[in-house]
Amino acid sequence: MSKSAITITVKLFAVYQEAYGLPELTLEFPDYTPVKTVCDRLISEHPELEQWRDVTRFGINLAFVEPDTLLNDGDEVVLIPPVSGG
């Protein structure tokens, strides 16, 4: 018996959006996946994002969450790197 999968939407901002050239992605993960795994996958696909791993904040459904927060089917995830400007 295989694990169930969940589908999430990942909104991309700043360096993440620049790396992918898209404003959002739809990704599938196994049940009981922590949100930090989304960042791990994006960095594995775009290693140039590694420098942002430790300073990226996570949001699920418009609320900031801890990296170990588990994802649910249909969640909207944002990865928020530090931004500068004014």
GROMACS .gro file of N, CA and C in nm:
model
  258
    1MET      N    1   0.085  -0.118   0.000
    1MET     CA    2   0.000   0.000   0.000
    1MET      C    3   0.089   0.124   0.000
    2SER      N    4   0.065   0.213  -0.091
    2SER     CA    5   0.149   0.333  -0.102
    2SER      C    6   0.093   0.444  -0.014
    3LYS      N    7   0.180   0.537   0.019
    3LYS     CA    8   0.139   0.653   0.099
    3LYS      C    9   0.046   0.742   0.017
    4SER      N   10  -0.042   0.810   0.088
    4SER     CA   11  -0.128   0.908   0.022
    4SER      C   12  -0.046   1.030  -0.014
    5ALA      N   13  -0.091   1.101  -0.114
    5ALA     CA   14  -0.022   1.222  -0.157
    5ALA      C   15  -0.111   1.343  -0.135
    6ILE      N   16  -0.046   1.456  -0.115
    6ILE     CA   17  -0.117   1.583  -0.106
    6ILE      C   18  -0.066   1.673  -0.217
    7THR      N   19  -0.150   1.765  -0.260
    7THR     CA   20  -0.113   1.862  -0.362
    7THR      C   21  -0.121   2.001  -0.299
    8ILE      N   22  -0.015   2.078  -0.319
    8ILE     CA   23  -0.010   2.214  -0.265
    8ILE      C   24   0.023   2.312  -0.376
    9THR      N   25  -0.008   2.438  -0.351
    9THR     CA   26   0.033   2.548  -0.439
    9THR      C   27   0.143   2.624  -0.368
   10VAL      N   28   0.252   2.650  -0.439
   10VAL     CA   29   0.364   2.725  -0.383
   10VAL      C   30   0.372   2.859  -0.455
   11LYS      N   31   0.350   2.967  -0.381
   11LYS     CA   32   0.364   3.102  -0.436
   11LYS      C   33   0.511   3.140  -0.427
   12LEU      N   34   0.567   3.183  -0.539
   12LEU     CA   35   0.709   3.216  -0.545
   12LEU      C   36   0.730   3.367  -0.543
   13PHE      N   37   0.826   3.411  -0.462
   13PHE     CA   38   0.860   3.553  -0.452
   13PHE      C   39   1.010   3.571  -0.467
   14ALA      N   40   1.048   3.690  -0.506
   14ALA     CA   41   1.189   3.733  -0.509
   14ALA      C   42   1.277   3.630  -0.580
   15VAL      N   43   1.384   3.585  -0.514
   15VAL     CA   44   1.482   3.496  -0.580
   15VAL      C   45   1.420   3.364  -0.623
   16TYR      N   46   1.319   3.316  -0.553
   16TYR     CA   47   1.254   3.190  -0.592
   16TYR      C   48   1.180   3.208  -0.724
   17GLN      N   49   1.110   3.319  -0.737
   17GLN     CA   50   1.039   3.347  -0.862
   17GLN      C   51   1.138   3.370  -0.977
   18GLU      N   52   1.248   3.437  -0.948
   18GLU     CA   53   1.350   3.459  -1.051
   18GLU      C   54   1.408   3.327  -1.100
   19ALA      N   55   1.433   3.234  -1.008
   19ALA     CA   56   1.492   3.105  -1.045
   19ALA      C   57   1.398   3.024  -1.133
   20TYR      N   58   1.269   3.026  -1.102
   20TYR     CA   59   1.172   2.945  -1.176
   20TYR      C   60   1.109   3.018  -1.293
   21GLY      N   61   1.109   3.151  -1.290
   21GLY     CA   62   1.045   3.226  -1.396
   21GLY      C   63   0.893   3.213  -1.395
   22LEU      N   64   0.839   3.176  -1.280
   22LEU     CA   65   0.695   3.156  -1.264
   22LEU      C   66   0.650   3.216  -1.131
   23PRO      N   67   0.525   3.261  -1.122
   23PRO     CA   68   0.476   3.314  -0.994
   23PRO      C   69   0.431   3.206  -0.896
   24GLU      N   70   0.402   3.085  -0.947
   24GLU     CA   71   0.360   2.978  -0.856
   24GLU      C   72   0.382   2.841  -0.919
   25LEU      N   73   0.388   2.741  -0.832
   25LEU     CA   74   0.404   2.602  -0.872
   25LEU      C   75   0.296   2.519  -0.804
   26THR      N   76   0.258   2.409  -0.866
   26THR     CA   77   0.173   2.310  -0.802
   26THR      C   78   0.259   2.186  -0.784
   27LEU      N   79   0.273   2.142  -0.658
   27LEU     CA   80   0.361   2.029  -0.627
   27LEU      C   81   0.286   1.923  -0.549
   28GLU      N   82   0.335   1.800  -0.559
   28GLU     CA   83   0.278   1.688  -0.485
   28GLU      C   84   0.381   1.634  -0.388
   29PHE      N   85   0.337   1.603  -0.267
   29PHE     CA   86   0.423   1.548  -0.162
   29PHE      C   87   0.347   1.436  -0.091
   30PRO      N   88   0.419   1.349  -0.021
   30PRO     CA   89   0.352   1.248   0.063
   30PRO      C   90   0.282   1.315   0.182
   31ASP      N   91   0.181   1.249   0.237
   31ASP     CA   92   0.121   1.295   0.362
   31ASP      C   93   0.230   1.311   0.467
   32TYR      N   94   0.205   1.397   0.563
   32TYR     CA   95   0.295   1.420   0.677
   32TYR      C   96   0.430   1.479   0.636
   33THR      N   97   0.428   1.563   0.534
   33THR     CA   98   0.549   1.631   0.489
   33THR      C   99   0.557   1.768   0.557
   34PRO      N  100   0.672   1.800   0.619
   34PRO     CA  101   0.688   1.935   0.676
   34PRO      C  102   0.713   2.038   0.567
   35VAL      N  103   0.673   2.162   0.594
   35VAL     CA  104   0.685   2.269   0.495
   35VAL      C  105   0.830   2.291   0.452
   36LYS      N  106   0.927   2.266   0.540
   36LYS     CA  107   1.068   2.287   0.502
   36LYS      C  108   1.108   2.198   0.385
   37THR      N  109   1.036   2.088   0.362
   37THR     CA  110   1.066   1.999   0.251
   37THR      C  111   1.038   2.067   0.117
   38VAL      N  112   0.945   2.161   0.114
   38VAL     CA  113   0.920   2.237  -0.009
   38VAL      C  114   1.046   2.314  -0.047
   39CYS      N  115   1.106   2.380   0.050
   39CYS     CA  116   1.230   2.454   0.026
   39CYS      C  117   1.340   2.360  -0.020
   40ASP      N  118   1.350   2.243   0.044
   40ASP     CA  119   1.451   2.144   0.005
   40ASP      C  120   1.435   2.105  -0.142
   41ARG      N  121   1.311   2.084  -0.185
   41ARG     CA  122   1.289   2.044  -0.324
   41ARG      C  123   1.328   2.156  -0.420
   42LEU      N  124   1.288   2.278  -0.389
   42LEU     CA  125   1.321   2.390  -0.478
   42LEU      C  126   1.472   2.408  -0.489
   43ILE      N  127   1.542   2.393  -0.377
   43ILE     CA  128   1.688   2.407  -0.380
   43ILE      C  129   1.752   2.291  -0.455
   44SER      N  130   1.696   2.172  -0.445
   44SER     CA  131   1.753   2.059  -0.520
   44SER      C  132   1.737   2.081  -0.671
   45GLU      N  133   1.630   2.148  -0.711
   45GLU     CA  134   1.608   2.177  -0.854
   45GLU      C  135   1.685   2.300  -0.900
   46HIS      N  136   1.713   2.392  -0.808
   46HIS     CA  137   1.787   2.515  -0.839
   46HIS      C  138   1.891   2.539  -0.729
   47PRO      N  139   2.007   2.472  -0.738
   47PRO     CA  140   2.108   2.481  -0.632
   47PRO      C  141   2.155   2.624  -0.601
   48GLU      N  142   2.138   2.716  -0.693
   48GLU     CA  143   2.178   2.854  -0.666
   48GLU      C  144   2.096   2.917  -0.554
   49LEU      N  145   1.986   2.854  -0.516
   49LEU     CA  146   1.902   2.905  -0.407
   49LEU      C  147   1.952   2.862  -0.269
   50GLU      N  148   2.053   2.777  -0.263
   50GLU     CA  149   2.104   2.725  -0.135
   50GLU      C  150   2.136   2.837  -0.035
   51GLN      N  151   2.191   2.947  -0.085
   51GLN     CA  152   2.230   3.057   0.005
   51GLN      C  153   2.112   3.117   0.081
   52TRP      N  154   1.991   3.090   0.036
   52TRP     CA  155   1.871   3.146   0.100
   52TRP      C  156   1.805   3.049   0.197
   53ARG      N  157   1.854   2.925   0.206
   53ARG     CA  158   1.789   2.822   0.288
   53ARG      C  159   1.767   2.867   0.433
   54ASP      N  160   1.871   2.916   0.498
   54ASP     CA  161   1.863   2.946   0.641
   54ASP      C  162   1.794   3.078   0.675
   55VAL      N  163   1.763   3.158   0.575
   55VAL     CA  164   1.700   3.288   0.602
   55VAL      C  165   1.560   3.299   0.544
   56THR      N  166   1.510   3.192   0.486
   56THR     CA  167   1.376   3.191   0.428
   56THR      C  168   1.274   3.161   0.537
   57ARG      N  169   1.166   3.240   0.539
   57ARG     CA  170   1.053   3.214   0.630
   57ARG      C  171   0.945   3.142   0.552
   58PHE      N  172   0.861   3.070   0.625
   58PHE     CA  173   0.757   2.989   0.564
   58PHE      C  174   0.619   3.039   0.604
   59GLY      N  175   0.528   3.036   0.508
   59GLY     CA  176   0.389   3.068   0.536
   59GLY      C  177   0.299   2.962   0.477
   60ILE      N  178   0.193   2.930   0.549
   60ILE     CA  179   0.090   2.839   0.498
   60ILE      C  180  -0.044   2.909   0.515
   61ASN      N  181  -0.116   2.923   0.405
   61ASN     CA  182  -0.250   2.982   0.408
   61ASN      C  183  -0.251   3.117   0.480
   62LEU      N  184  -0.158   3.203   0.442
   62LEU     CA  185  -0.147   3.341   0.488
   62LEU      C  186  -0.105   3.356   0.634
   63ALA      N  187  -0.044   3.254   0.692
   63ALA     CA  188   0.007   3.265   0.830
   63ALA      C  189   0.151   3.214   0.834
   64PHE      N  190   0.239   3.286   0.904
   64PHE     CA  191   0.376   3.238   0.921
   64PHE      C  192   0.374   3.112   1.006
   65VAL      N  193   0.459   3.015   0.969
   65VAL     CA  194   0.466   2.889   1.041
   65VAL      C  195   0.612   2.849   1.061
   66GLU      N  196   0.633   2.754   1.149
   66GLU     CA  197   0.766   2.699   1.173
   66GLU      C  198   0.801   2.598   1.063
   67PRO      N  199   0.930   2.578   1.036
   67PRO     CA  200   0.971   2.487   0.929
   67PRO      C  201   0.919   2.344   0.943
   68ASP      N  202   0.892   2.298   1.065
   68ASP     CA  203   0.846   2.160   1.085
   68ASP      C  204   0.694   2.145   1.077
   69THR      N  205   0.622   2.253   1.047
   69THR     CA  206   0.477   2.246   1.034
   69THR      C  207   0.439   2.154   0.919
   70LEU      N  208   0.347   2.061   0.945
   70LEU     CA  209   0.307   1.965   0.843
   70LEU      C  210   0.210   2.027   0.742
   71LEU      N  211   0.228   1.987   0.618
   71LEU     CA  212   0.141   2.034   0.510
   71LEU      C  213   0.013   1.952   0.504
   72ASN      N  214  -0.092   2.015   0.454
   72ASN     CA  215  -0.219   1.948   0.428
   72ASN      C  216  -0.256   1.965   0.282
   73ASP      N  217  -0.336   1.873   0.232
   73ASP     CA  218  -0.380   1.882   0.094
   73ASP      C  219  -0.449   2.016   0.069
   74GLY      N  220  -0.412   2.081  -0.040
   74GLY     CA  221  -0.473   2.208  -0.078
   74GLY      C  222  -0.410   2.331  -0.017
   75ASP      N  223  -0.308   2.314   0.068
   75ASP     CA  224  -0.243   2.430   0.129
   75ASP      C  225  -0.180   2.521   0.024
   76GLU      N  226  -0.176   2.650   0.057
   76GLU     CA  227  -0.103   2.748  -0.022
   76GLU      C  228   0.020   2.787   0.059
   77VAL      N  229   0.136   2.760   0.004
   77VAL     CA  230   0.263   2.780   0.074
   77VAL      C  231   0.337   2.897   0.012
   78VAL      N  232   0.397   2.980   0.096
   78VAL     CA  233   0.487   3.085   0.048
   78VAL      C  234   0.622   3.067   0.115
   79LEU      N  235   0.727   3.086   0.037
   79LEU     CA  236   0.864   3.089   0.088
   79LEU      C  237   0.909   3.233   0.075
   80ILE      N  238   0.944   3.293   0.186
   80ILE     CA  239   0.972   3.436   0.187
   80ILE      C  240   1.118   3.460   0.224
   81PRO      N  241   1.201   3.487   0.123
   81PRO     CA  242   1.339   3.522   0.152
   81PRO      C  243   1.345   3.668   0.196
   82PRO      N  244   1.456   3.709   0.258
   82PRO     CA  245   1.468   3.850   0.293
   82PRO      C  246   1.466   3.935   0.166
   83VAL      N  247   1.400   4.047   0.173
   83VAL     CA  248   1.398   4.139   0.059
   83VAL      C  249   1.450   4.273   0.104
   84SER      N  250   1.508   4.345   0.011
   84SER     CA  251   1.555   4.479   0.043
   84SER      C  252   1.496   4.575  -0.057
   85GLY      N  253   1.508   4.698  -0.028
   85GLY     CA  254   1.454   4.799  -0.119
   85GLY      C  255   1.377   4.901  -0.039
   86GLY      N  256   1.318   4.991  -0.110
   86GLY     CA  257   1.246   5.093  -0.036
   86GLY      C  258   1.157   5.171  -0.126
   0.00000   0.00000   0.00000
